[in-house]
Amino acid sequence: MSIRGSTDSVLLFYTINYVEYQRRYDTITSQEKTNLSHGYIPAEEYREMSNLGNYQTAYERFLKDPEKFWSEIASELEWFKEWDQILEWNYPNAKWFTGAKCNITHNCLDRHLNTEKRNKVALIWRGDDGSERIITYRQLFREVCRFANGLKSLGARKGDRICIYMPNTPEQIIAILACARIGAVHNVVFAGFGMESLHSRIRDSESRFVITSDASFRRGKRIDLKSIVDRAIVHTSVEKVIVHRRTRPRTELYSEIEIDFYDLMKERNYFIEPEVMDSEDPLFILYTSGTTGTAKGILHTCGGYMVGTYYTCKYVLDMKPSDVHWCTADPGWITGHSYIIYGPLLFGTTLLISETTPDYPDPGVWWDMVEDFGVTILYTAPTAIRMFMRHGEKWPEKYNLDSLRILASVGEPLNPEAFEWYYKVIGKSRTPIVDTWWQTETGMHMVTTLVGEKMKPGYAGKAIPGVVADVVDKEGNSKKAGETGILVIKGPWPSMMRSVWGNDERYRQYWTQIKDYYVVGDLAVKDDDGYIQIIGRSDDVIIIAGHNLGTAEVESALVEHEAVAEAAVIGIPDPVKGNIIKAFVILIDGYSGSEKLANELTYHVRMTLGPIAMPAEIKFVESLPKTRSGKIMRRVLKAQEMGEDPGDLSTMEE
Ligand code: WT7
């Protein structure tokens, strides 16, 4: 196995995974090869199934006339006034569908009411305690309008920022849509965040109102939210706090600024005209914290975001109105904004939302729900899949998962082992795996493998039609196949962020590191077919003896081992090598950590990636520090090892 690289130190890299696949592929038996190719090249029927049809044709259609391509998609939605121009590109600022007037809730709700969707189920909600609620499109429309009228009665106006700090309940979705209805800019803060994070997000966005719940529930435990809000609004511009009171006896409301969620809706009109929004008016701010740096308020606007989420639901998730779509994220993340709420409702599909934890009361709960509700599209994260792998096949095997037809993933690289497990154990080797690469900033999916196209485990896929992605060096020159480089998006797309709230300079930085290109912050490698493998964040790189190693690659190698459920690696400064690797490993149930196993894992990494990537130390652990969106916080592990201050922990999971 060779180490390829360039003299460019940031980009000098292994291309091991690809080379290693090739090597392993060469050594397996022909019977295995048949199974493999049968498995990963989806059956012909999927080629027919996809909404888009052939990737190549669609991509060429886009390249030939990008504006026509987007205008055709936008025309499938309803606008109060058509656009004058599709795109006004004033690098690095884009305006999409200029002059157009719209309201996203009109397309999510009103548009369906004159169709057979009026009494169709919009939301199915399953609570932490197993309770259920079902809401039709008509009902959702009425509740949103009533709540929007309630907000108006408090003096909320177009452009006001409203912070939503609620658990995953129908009321949360009603609150979000009601803001959009009246043109208020929602700023959803995930209910798992603590007081400091909430406070800084309220302050930064200068929110006038906070909508919250008295409590959220997790594993049967009540988590008080209201008392967090009480403290978070001190020294802020908040005028009113609206409280959804879920628990009995009711949480008392003390001060004059507090109002009950349902009292606010009482006797309100069941209709309110949607606020006429300019295509470029703000729709929402969503703070992205990631693993490093302070949170940025990513700003999305009305028209382009609507078109982008609609398009990708249709073509990437292959959504049909008959689907029961379950995206297991929380609406507090961009995945929830785009693929629980806006996209699927634009499409008129049925959504499952749930407050449940994947392993409570037992690791079968999700599969029980898939069987029970007949879920057809499941959209989850690699970290959840690896957790299920750890509990073993016996859990999903107890349930009938035949309703599933699309399995999607997001958040971090879907390593080949997890891909295979998801594909075989959950998908019974018949459902496509759609690994979607995108970001809070992109608003919609960007790189993935469309249904019907050949799937490659470990590779997200290609840029979707409408998007131009490439792997380049620091000067912006395309890298050759097999060479690691910087992932960039060339040119604007409709659902791109428009700014960082209150910090245009921070927005510009995404576009000015390499002229004309949007630098996403991930390293990637392309193969000969143009498939993109995401290596990891460019800051998650360890330099060992002059070679750059992606933490994700070493982790992926460790997870390949049968005993390993999850792994995180960090670099520890070393006088000789610059850095050495320390690995933290969670074992699969039934295995226990020993020196022998540590040696075996080290040997395994050596065989897979080469001696340079061998961990100098392996530590067996029960859990890893993660952000609430499931990303491993390597800097926390590192600070712990180095005896340093781990910095801001507000985004960390309990
Ligand atoms: C970062 C964006 C987009 C919703 C979830 C996270 C990583 C995301 C993938 C994927 C490999 C992925 C990237 C990206 N990421 N999806 N399919 N394969 N990496 O949103 O918090 O804005 O994070 O998540 O590093 O830059 P986010």
Coordinates of N, CA, C and O in Angstrom, one line a residue, residues 106-167:
H106 N -47.7 28.9 3.2 CA -48.8 28.8 2.2 C -48.5 27.5 1.4 O -49.4 26.8 1.1
N107 N -47.2 27.3 1.1 CA -46.9 26.0 0.3 C -46.9 24.8 1.2 O -47.2 23.7 0.7
C108 N -46.6 24.9 2.5 CA -46.6 23.8 3.4 C -48.1 23.4 3.8 O -48.3 22.2 4.1
L109 N -49.0 24.4 3.9 CA -50.3 24.1 4.4 C -51.4 24.5 3.4 O -52.1 23.6 2.9
D110 N -51.6 25.7 3.2 CA -52.8 26.2 2.4 C -52.9 25.4 1.1 O -54.0 25.0 0.6
R111 N -51.7 25.3 0.4 CA -51.7 24.7 -0.9 C -52.3 23.2 -0.9 O -52.8 22.8 -1.9
H112 N -52.2 22.5 0.2 CA -52.7 21.2 0.3 C -54.2 21.1 0.6 O -54.8 20.0 0.4
L113 N -54.8 22.2 1.0 CA -56.1 22.1 1.6 C -57.2 21.9 0.5 O -58.2 21.4 0.8
N114 N -56.9 22.3 -0.7 CA -57.8 22.1 -1.8 C -57.6 20.9 -2.5 O -58.0 20.7 -3.7
T115 N -56.8 20.0 -2.0 CA -56.5 18.7 -2.6 C -56.9 17.6 -1.7 O -57.5 17.8 -0.6
E116 N -56.7 16.4 -2.1 CA -57.0 15.2 -1.3 C -56.2 15.2 0.0 O -56.5 14.3 0.8
K117 N -55.3 16.1 0.1 CA -54.4 16.0 1.3 C -55.1 16.7 2.5 O -54.6 16.7 3.6
R118 N -56.2 17.4 2.3 CA -56.9 18.1 3.4 C -57.0 17.3 4.7 O -56.6 17.8 5.7
N119 N -57.5 16.1 4.6 CA -57.7 15.3 5.8 C -56.6 14.2 6.0 O -56.8 13.3 6.7
K120 N -55.5 14.4 5.2 CA -54.4 13.5 5.3 C -53.6 13.7 6.6 O -53.5 14.9 7.0
V121 N -53.0 12.7 7.1 CA -52.2 12.9 8.3 C -50.9 13.7 8.0 O -50.2 13.3 7.1
A122 N -50.7 14.8 8.7 CA -49.5 15.5 8.5 C -48.5 15.1 9.5 O -47.3 14.8 9.2
L123 N -48.9 15.0 10.8 CA -47.9 14.6 11.8 C -48.4 13.4 12.7 O -49.6 13.4 13.0
I124 N -47.5 12.5 12.9 CA -47.8 11.5 13.9 C -46.7 11.7 15.0 O -45.6 11.8 14.7
W125 N -47.2 11.9 16.2 CA -46.2 12.2 17.3 C -46.2 11.0 18.3 O -47.2 10.6 18.7
R126 N -45.0 10.6 18.6 CA -44.9 9.6 19.7 C -44.0 10.2 20.8 O -42.9 10.6 20.6
G127 N -44.6 10.2 22.0 CA -43.9 10.8 23.1 C -43.0 9.8 23.8 O -43.0 8.6 23.6
D128 N -42.2 10.4 24.7 CA -41.3 9.6 25.5 C -42.0 8.5 26.3 O -41.4 7.4 26.4
D129 N -43.2 8.7 26.7 CA -43.9 7.7 27.5 C -44.8 6.8 26.6 O -45.6 6.1 27.1
G130 N -44.6 6.9 25.3 CA -45.4 6.1 24.4 C -46.7 6.7 23.9 O -47.4 6.1 23.1
S131 N -47.1 7.8 24.5 CA -48.4 8.4 24.0 C -48.3 8.9 22.6 O -47.2 9.2 22.1
E132 N -49.4 9.1 22.0 CA -49.5 9.3 20.6 C -50.4 10.5 20.3 O -51.5 10.6 20.9
R133 N -50.1 11.3 19.2 CA -51.0 12.3 18.7 C -51.0 12.3 17.2 O -49.9 12.1 16.7
I134 N -52.1 12.5 16.6 CA -52.2 12.5 15.1 C -52.9 13.7 14.7 O -53.9 14.1 15.2
I135 N -52.2 14.5 13.8 CA -52.8 15.8 13.3 C -52.8 15.8 11.8 O -51.8 15.5 11.1
T136 N -54.0 16.1 11.3 CA -54.1 16.2 9.8 C -53.6 17.5 9.3 O -53.4 18.5 10.0
Y137 N -53.5 17.6 7.9 CA -53.1 18.9 7.3 C -54.0 20.0 7.7 O -53.6 21.1 8.0
R138 N -55.3 19.7 7.7 CA -56.3 20.7 8.0 C -56.1 21.2 9.4 O -56.2 22.4 9.7
Q139 N -56.0 20.2 10.3 CA -55.8 20.6 11.7 C -54.6 21.4 12.0 O -54.6 22.4 12.7
L140 N -53.5 21.0 11.3 CA -52.2 21.7 11.5 C -52.3 23.1 11.0 O -51.9 24.1 11.7
F141 N -53.0 23.3 9.9 CA -53.2 24.6 9.3 C -54.0 25.5 10.3 O -53.6 26.6 10.6
R142 N -55.0 24.9 10.9 CA -55.8 25.7 11.8 C -55.1 26.1 13.1 O -55.1 27.2 13.6
E143 N -54.3 25.1 13.6 CA -53.6 25.4 14.8 C -52.5 26.5 14.6 O -52.2 27.3 15.4
V144 N -51.8 26.3 13.4 CA -50.8 27.3 13.1 C -51.4 28.7 13.0 O -50.9 29.7 13.5
C145 N -52.5 28.8 12.3 CA -53.2 30.1 12.2 C -53.6 30.7 13.5 O -53.4 31.9 13.8
R146 N -54.2 29.8 14.4 CA -54.6 30.3 15.7 C -53.4 30.8 16.5 O -53.4 31.9 17.1
F147 N -52.3 30.1 16.4 CA -51.2 30.5 17.2 C -50.5 31.8 16.6 O -50.1 32.7 17.3
A148 N -50.6 31.8 15.3 CA -50.0 33.0 14.6 C -50.9 34.2 15.0 O -50.3 35.3 15.3
N149 N -52.2 34.1 15.1 CA -53.0 35.2 15.5 C -52.7 35.6 17.0 O -52.7 36.7 17.3
G150 N -52.4 34.5 17.8 CA -52.0 34.8 19.2 C -50.7 35.6 19.2 O -50.6 36.6 20.0
L151 N -49.8 35.3 18.4 CA -48.5 36.0 18.4 C -48.7 37.5 18.0 O -48.2 38.4 18.5
K152 N -49.6 37.6 17.0 CA -49.9 39.0 16.5 C -50.5 39.8 17.6 O -50.2 41.0 17.7
S153 N -51.4 39.1 18.4 CA -52.1 39.9 19.5 C -51.1 40.4 20.5 O -51.4 41.3 21.3
L154 N -49.9 39.8 20.6 CA -48.9 40.2 21.5 C -48.0 41.3 20.9 O -47.1 41.8 21.5
G155 N -48.3 41.6 19.6 CA -47.6 42.7 19.0 C -46.4 42.2 18.1 O -45.6 43.0 17.7
A156 N -46.3 40.9 17.9 CA -45.2 40.3 17.1 C -45.4 40.8 15.6 O -46.5 40.8 15.1
R157 N -44.3 41.2 15.0 CA -44.4 41.7 13.7 C -43.4 41.0 12.8 O -42.4 40.4 13.2
K158 N -43.6 41.2 11.5 CA -42.6 40.7 10.5 C -41.2 41.2 10.8 O -41.0 42.4 11.2
G159 N -40.3 40.3 10.8 CA -38.9 40.7 11.0 C -38.4 40.5 12.5 O -37.2 40.4 12.8
D160 N -39.4 40.4 13.4 CA -39.1 40.2 14.8 C -38.4 38.8 15.0 O -38.8 37.9 14.3
R161 N -37.4 38.7 15.9 CA -36.8 37.4 16.1 C -37.6 36.8 17.3 O -37.8 37.5 18.3
I162 N -37.9 35.5 17.1 CA -38.6 34.8 18.2 C -37.9 33.5 18.5 O -37.6 32.7 17.5
C163 N -37.5 33.4 19.7 CA -36.7 32.2 20.1 C -37.6 31.1 20.5 O -38.5 31.3 21.3
I164 N -37.4 29.9 20.0 CA -38.2 28.7 20.3 C -37.3 27.7 21.0 O -36.3 27.2 20.4
Y165 N -37.7 27.4 22.2 CA -36.9 26.5 23.1 C -37.8 25.4 23.6 O -38.4 25.6 24.7
M166 N -38.1 24.4 22.8 CA -39.1 23.4 23.1 C -38.6 22.0 22.8 O -37.8 21.9 21.9
P167 N -39.2 21.0 23.4 CA -38.9 19.7 23.0 C -39.6 19.3 21.7 O -40.4 20.1 21.2

